[in-house]
Amino acid sequence: MMRSADSSKVSYASAIAALNQLQSGPNCRAARQRPGGQDRSSEMAQLADLAARVGLHQTALAGLRPVHIAGTKGKGSTAAYTERLLRACGLRTGLFTSPHLVEVRERIRLNGRPISRSEFGEQFWRLHDDLTAATAATSGFEFPRYFRFLTFMALRLFVEQAVDVAIVEVGIGGRYDSTNFIKEPWVCGIASLGHDHTALLGGTLDKIAWHKAGILKPGCIGVTSPEQPAECLPVLARAAAAAGCPIRVSPRLTAFAGFERLGLDGYQQLNAALALQLARLWLR
C-alpha cells in the first residue's frame, strides 16, 4: 500500500516507528559489515544501482559537488566545521552526519538546520514507497536498513533542494560504507585515524587506513589531517595514487590567521584545520 497517499501515515511518529524497524534483526548496518578486507565491490555496485532507481543517479550526485569525510577522531566535527565555513560564504548547504543526540532528523540538515518533523515524515514515506517498488521489481535487491535508508533520504532531499554543496560524513570505515556510492566528490577529507570498529575494519591501523582511504576517487582532491599515525600515511598515499586522486596534508591550525580566537585545543584544532583546507579547496 502506498503510505504517502494517507496523511495519517506520513507523520513523524509513524516514520520513526518504521525507521526503527529497519535497525532491528540480523541485517542491521553493523551485522551487514564484512570483517577485514573482503572484496565487496559487487555489493557496492548493487547499492549504486538501487540508488539510481530512486533518483540518485551519479549525474545527480555529482551535481551536489560533495565533500566526503572519513576518519576516526573527528569526522563529524570536521563535517560540521566544513558546512559552517561554506555556508558562511553564502552557499546553500546540505549536511549528513551521524549519530544524532536527541532526534534522528538532526542527521539531515539544510543550511545548518535539521529538517522539520513534517518534512522528515514526508520524505521518509515517499522514499519508503519508491524503495518498496524498486526492491519488489528486481530480484536480488534487499530493502535498505537504517543507515543506508537515511543516506538515500538525505542525498535525495539535497538533490531535490538543489543545494550548492553536500557535506557527507561516512558511517563506518569508508570503502564499503553506505555513503560510498558517491563516485564524483569534489574533495575528500580523512580526519585523524585510530583504532575503531576493529571487528569490522581490522585490528591494525594499516587495515583501518585502507578502509578509510576507500572514499578517495579519481579527479577529486584528498586532504588528510595534519596528524596521522606513521603507519597510516603510506597506506593513504598508495590508495590515493591507485585512485588517481592527489592527496595532501592539511596545514595545522596555527597556519591560519586568527586561529587563537577559536579557543580550540587537541583534536578539535586538527579537525578545524582539516575543515578549513577542505573548504578552501572546494571554493577553488
Coordinates of C-alpha atoms in Angstrom, one line a residue:
M1 CA 0.0 0.0 0.0
M2 CA 1.3 3.5 -0.9
R3 CA 1.5 5.1 2.5
S4 CA 2.2 8.6 1.1
A5 CA -1.4 8.8 -0.1
D6 CA -2.7 8.7 3.6
S7 CA -1.8 11.9 5.5
S8 CA -2.1 10.0 8.8
K9 CA 0.7 7.7 7.8
V10 CA 3.2 10.4 6.8
S11 CA 3.6 11.7 10.3
Y12 CA 6.9 12.0 12.0
A13 CA 5.9 9.4 14.6
S14 CA 4.9 6.8 12.1
A15 CA 8.1 7.4 10.1
I16 CA 10.3 7.0 13.3
A17 CA 8.4 3.8 14.2
A18 CA 9.0 2.3 10.7
L19 CA 12.6 3.5 10.6
N20 CA 13.4 1.9 13.9
Q21 CA 12.2 -1.4 12.5
L22 CA 14.9 -1.1 9.9
Q23 CA 17.7 -1.3 12.5
S24 CA 16.5 -4.5 14.2
G25 CA 17.3 -8.0 13.3
P26 CA 20.4 -9.7 11.7
N27 CA 20.6 -7.3 8.7
C28 CA 21.3 -4.1 10.6
R29 CA 24.2 -2.0 9.5
A30 CA 26.8 -3.5 11.8
A31 CA 25.7 -7.1 11.1
R32 CA 25.9 -6.5 7.4
Q33 CA 29.5 -5.3 7.5
R34 CA 32.1 -7.9 6.5
P35 CA 35.3 -8.3 8.6
G36 CA 38.7 -7.4 7.3
G37 CA 39.4 -6.6 3.7
Q38 CA 36.9 -8.9 1.9
D39 CA 36.1 -7.6 -1.6
R40 CA 32.5 -6.2 -1.6
S41 CA 32.7 -4.3 -4.9
S42 CA 29.7 -6.2 -6.3
E43 CA 27.6 -5.2 -3.3
M44 CA 28.7 -1.6 -3.7
A45 CA 27.7 -1.7 -7.4
Q46 CA 24.3 -3.0 -6.5
L47 CA 24.0 -0.2 -3.9
A48 CA 24.7 2.4 -6.6
D49 CA 22.1 0.6 -8.9
L50 CA 19.4 0.7 -6.3
A51 CA 20.2 4.4 -5.5
A52 CA 19.8 5.2 -9.2
R53 CA 16.4 3.5 -9.2
V54 CA 15.1 6.0 -6.7
G55 CA 16.6 9.1 -8.4
L56 CA 20.1 9.1 -7.1
H57 CA 21.9 8.8 -10.4
Q58 CA 25.6 9.6 -10.5
T59 CA 24.9 12.8 -12.5
A60 CA 22.5 14.0 -9.8
L61 CA 25.0 13.1 -7.1
A62 CA 27.8 14.9 -8.9
G63 CA 25.6 18.0 -9.0
L64 CA 25.8 18.1 -5.2
R65 CA 29.6 18.9 -5.5
P66 CA 30.1 16.7 -2.4
V67 CA 32.6 16.9 0.4
H68 CA 33.1 13.3 1.6
I69 CA 34.7 12.9 5.0
A70 CA 36.0 9.7 6.8
G71 CA 38.2 9.3 9.9
T72 CA 38.2 8.1 13.5
K73 CA 38.8 11.1 15.7
G74 CA 36.6 13.9 14.5
K75 CA 35.0 13.2 11.1
G76 CA 31.7 14.5 12.5
S77 CA 33.3 17.7 13.8
T78 CA 35.2 18.2 10.6
A79 CA 31.9 17.8 8.6
A80 CA 30.2 20.3 10.8
Y81 CA 33.0 22.8 10.6
T82 CA 33.2 22.5 6.8
E83 CA 29.5 23.0 6.4
R84 CA 29.6 26.2 8.6
L85 CA 32.5 27.6 6.6
L86 CA 30.9 27.0 3.3
R87 CA 27.5 28.3 4.5
A88 CA 29.3 31.5 5.7
C89 CA 30.4 32.0 2.1
G90 CA 26.8 32.2 1.0
L91 CA 26.4 28.7 -0.2
R92 CA 23.2 26.6 0.3
T93 CA 24.4 23.5 2.2
G94 CA 23.2 20.0 2.9
L95 CA 24.8 18.2 5.8
F96 CA 24.5 14.4 6.6
T97 CA 26.1 13.2 9.8
S98 CA 25.6 10.5 12.4
P99 CA 24.8 9.7 15.1
H100 CA 22.1 12.1 16.5
L101 CA 21.8 13.4 20.0
V102 CA 18.1 13.7 20.5
E103 CA 16.2 13.2 17.3
V104 CA 17.2 11.4 14.1
R105 CA 16.2 14.4 12.0
E106 CA 19.4 16.1 13.4
R107 CA 21.4 13.9 10.9
I108 CA 19.9 15.7 7.9
R109 CA 20.4 19.5 7.8
L110 CA 19.6 22.1 5.2
N111 CA 21.5 25.4 5.7
G112 CA 22.6 24.3 9.2
R113 CA 19.1 23.4 10.4
P114 CA 17.7 19.9 11.0
I115 CA 14.8 19.2 8.6
S116 CA 11.4 19.7 10.2
R117 CA 9.4 16.7 11.6
S118 CA 6.8 17.2 8.8
E119 CA 9.5 17.2 6.1
F120 CA 11.1 14.1 7.6
G121 CA 7.8 12.2 7.6
E122 CA 7.0 13.2 4.1
Q123 CA 10.5 12.4 2.8
F124 CA 10.6 9.1 4.7
W125 CA 7.3 7.7 3.3
R126 CA 7.9 8.9 -0.2
L127 CA 11.3 7.1 -0.3
H128 CA 9.9 4.1 1.5
D129 CA 7.3 3.7 -1.2
D130 CA 9.8 4.1 -4.0
L131 CA 12.2 1.6 -2.4
T132 CA 9.4 -0.8 -1.9
A133 CA 8.6 -0.7 -5.6
A134 CA 12.2 -0.9 -6.6
T135 CA 13.1 -3.9 -4.5
A136 CA 9.9 -5.7 -5.5
A137 CA 10.6 -5.2 -9.2
T138 CA 14.1 -6.6 -9.2
S139 CA 15.2 -9.8 -7.7
G140 CA 18.4 -9.6 -5.5
F141 CA 17.7 -6.2 -4.1
E142 CA 17.1 -6.0 -0.3
F143 CA 15.2 -3.2 1.2
P144 CA 17.9 -0.9 2.8
R145 CA 18.4 -0.9 6.5
Y146 CA 18.5 2.0 8.9
F147 CA 21.7 3.9 8.0
R148 CA 21.5 3.1 4.3
F149 CA 17.9 4.3 4.2
L150 CA 18.8 7.6 5.9
T151 CA 21.7 8.0 3.4
F152 CA 19.4 7.7 0.5
M153 CA 16.9 10.0 2.1
A154 CA 19.4 12.8 2.9
L155 CA 21.0 12.8 -0.5
R156 CA 17.7 12.7 -2.4
L157 CA 16.5 15.6 -0.4
F158 CA 19.7 17.5 -1.1
V159 CA 19.2 16.8 -4.9
E160 CA 15.6 18.0 -4.8
Q161 CA 16.5 21.1 -2.8
A162 CA 19.4 21.8 -5.3
V163 CA 21.9 22.6 -2.6
D164 CA 25.2 24.1 -3.7
V165 CA 27.2 21.6 -1.7
A166 CA 26.6 18.4 0.2
I167 CA 28.9 17.6 3.1
V168 CA 28.6 13.8 3.8
E169 CA 30.1 12.0 6.8
V170 CA 31.0 8.4 6.5
G171 CA 29.2 6.0 8.8
I172 CA 31.8 3.2 9.4
G173 CA 35.1 2.8 7.6
G174 CA 34.7 4.3 4.1
R175 CA 35.5 1.8 1.3
Y176 CA 32.3 -0.3 1.9
D177 CA 30.3 2.3 3.7
S178 CA 26.7 3.1 2.7
T179 CA 27.7 6.6 1.6
N180 CA 30.4 5.4 -0.8
F181 CA 28.3 5.1 -3.9
I182 CA 29.2 8.8 -4.4
K183 CA 31.6 8.5 -7.3
E184 CA 32.5 12.1 -8.0
P185 CA 33.2 14.0 -4.8
W186 CA 34.8 17.4 -5.2
V187 CA 37.0 17.0 -2.2
C188 CA 37.6 14.2 0.3
G189 CA 38.8 14.5 3.9
I190 CA 40.3 12.0 6.2
A191 CA 40.4 13.0 9.8
S192 CA 42.9 11.6 12.3
L193 CA 42.9 7.8 12.4
G194 CA 42.9 5.4 15.3
H195 CA 41.5 2.0 16.3
D196 CA 37.8 1.9 15.7
H197 CA 35.3 -0.8 14.7
T198 CA 38.2 -3.2 14.7
A199 CA 35.9 -6.3 14.3
L200 CA 34.7 -4.8 11.0
L201 CA 37.7 -2.9 9.7
G202 CA 40.6 -4.9 11.1
G203 CA 42.8 -4.8 14.2
T204 CA 45.7 -2.8 12.8
L205 CA 46.0 0.8 11.8
D206 CA 47.1 0.0 8.2
K207 CA 44.0 -2.1 7.7
I208 CA 41.8 0.7 9.1
A209 CA 43.5 3.3 6.9
W210 CA 42.8 1.1 3.8
H211 CA 39.1 1.2 4.6
K212 CA 39.1 4.9 5.2
A213 CA 41.0 5.7 2.0
G214 CA 38.3 4.0 0.0
I215 CA 36.5 7.3 -0.3
L216 CA 39.2 8.7 -2.5
K217 CA 38.1 8.9 -6.1
P218 CA 39.6 9.8 -9.5
G219 CA 39.6 13.5 -10.2
C220 CA 38.9 14.7 -6.6
I221 CA 41.4 16.2 -4.2
G222 CA 42.1 14.3 -0.9
V223 CA 43.2 16.0 2.3
T224 CA 44.4 14.3 5.4
S225 CA 44.5 15.6 9.0
P226 CA 47.9 17.3 9.9
E227 CA 48.4 14.5 12.4
Q228 CA 48.2 10.8 11.4
P229 CA 49.8 7.7 12.8
A230 CA 53.0 7.0 10.9
E231 CA 51.8 3.6 9.6
C232 CA 48.7 5.2 8.1
L233 CA 50.3 7.7 5.8
P234 CA 51.9 5.2 3.3
V235 CA 48.5 3.4 3.0
L236 CA 46.7 6.7 2.3
A237 CA 49.4 7.7 -0.3
R238 CA 49.1 4.3 -2.1
A239 CA 45.4 4.4 -2.1
A240 CA 45.4 7.9 -3.5
A241 CA 47.8 7.0 -6.2
A242 CA 45.7 4.0 -7.2
A243 CA 42.6 6.1 -7.3
G244 CA 44.2 8.9 -9.3
C245 CA 43.5 11.3 -6.6
P246 CA 46.1 13.8 -5.4
I247 CA 46.3 13.9 -1.6
R248 CA 47.9 16.5 0.6
V249 CA 48.4 17.0 4.3
S250 CA 46.4 19.9 5.8
P251 CA 48.4 22.7 7.4
R252 CA 48.0 23.0 11.2
L253 CA 45.6 25.5 12.6
T254 CA 48.4 27.8 13.6
A255 CA 49.0 28.4 9.9
F256 CA 45.7 30.3 9.7
A257 CA 45.5 33.9 10.9
G258 CA 43.3 34.4 13.9
F259 CA 43.2 30.7 14.9
E260 CA 43.8 31.6 18.6
R261 CA 40.4 33.3 18.8
L262 CA 38.7 30.0 18.2
G263 CA 39.5 28.6 21.6
L264 CA 40.1 25.1 20.3
D265 CA 42.6 22.5 21.5
G266 CA 43.6 18.9 21.0
Y267 CA 41.9 17.1 18.2
Q268 CA 39.4 19.9 17.6
Q269 CA 42.3 22.0 16.3
L270 CA 43.2 19.2 13.9
N271 CA 39.6 18.9 12.8
A272 CA 39.2 22.7 12.3
A273 CA 42.4 22.8 10.3
L274 CA 41.2 20.0 8.0
A275 CA 37.8 21.7 7.6
L276 CA 39.5 25.0 6.6
Q277 CA 41.6 23.3 4.0
L278 CA 38.6 21.3 2.6
A279 CA 36.5 24.5 2.4
R280 CA 39.4 26.4 0.7
L281 CA 40.0 23.7 -1.9
W282 CA 36.2 23.3 -2.6
L283 CA 35.9 27.0 -3.2
R284 CA 38.9 27.0 -5.6

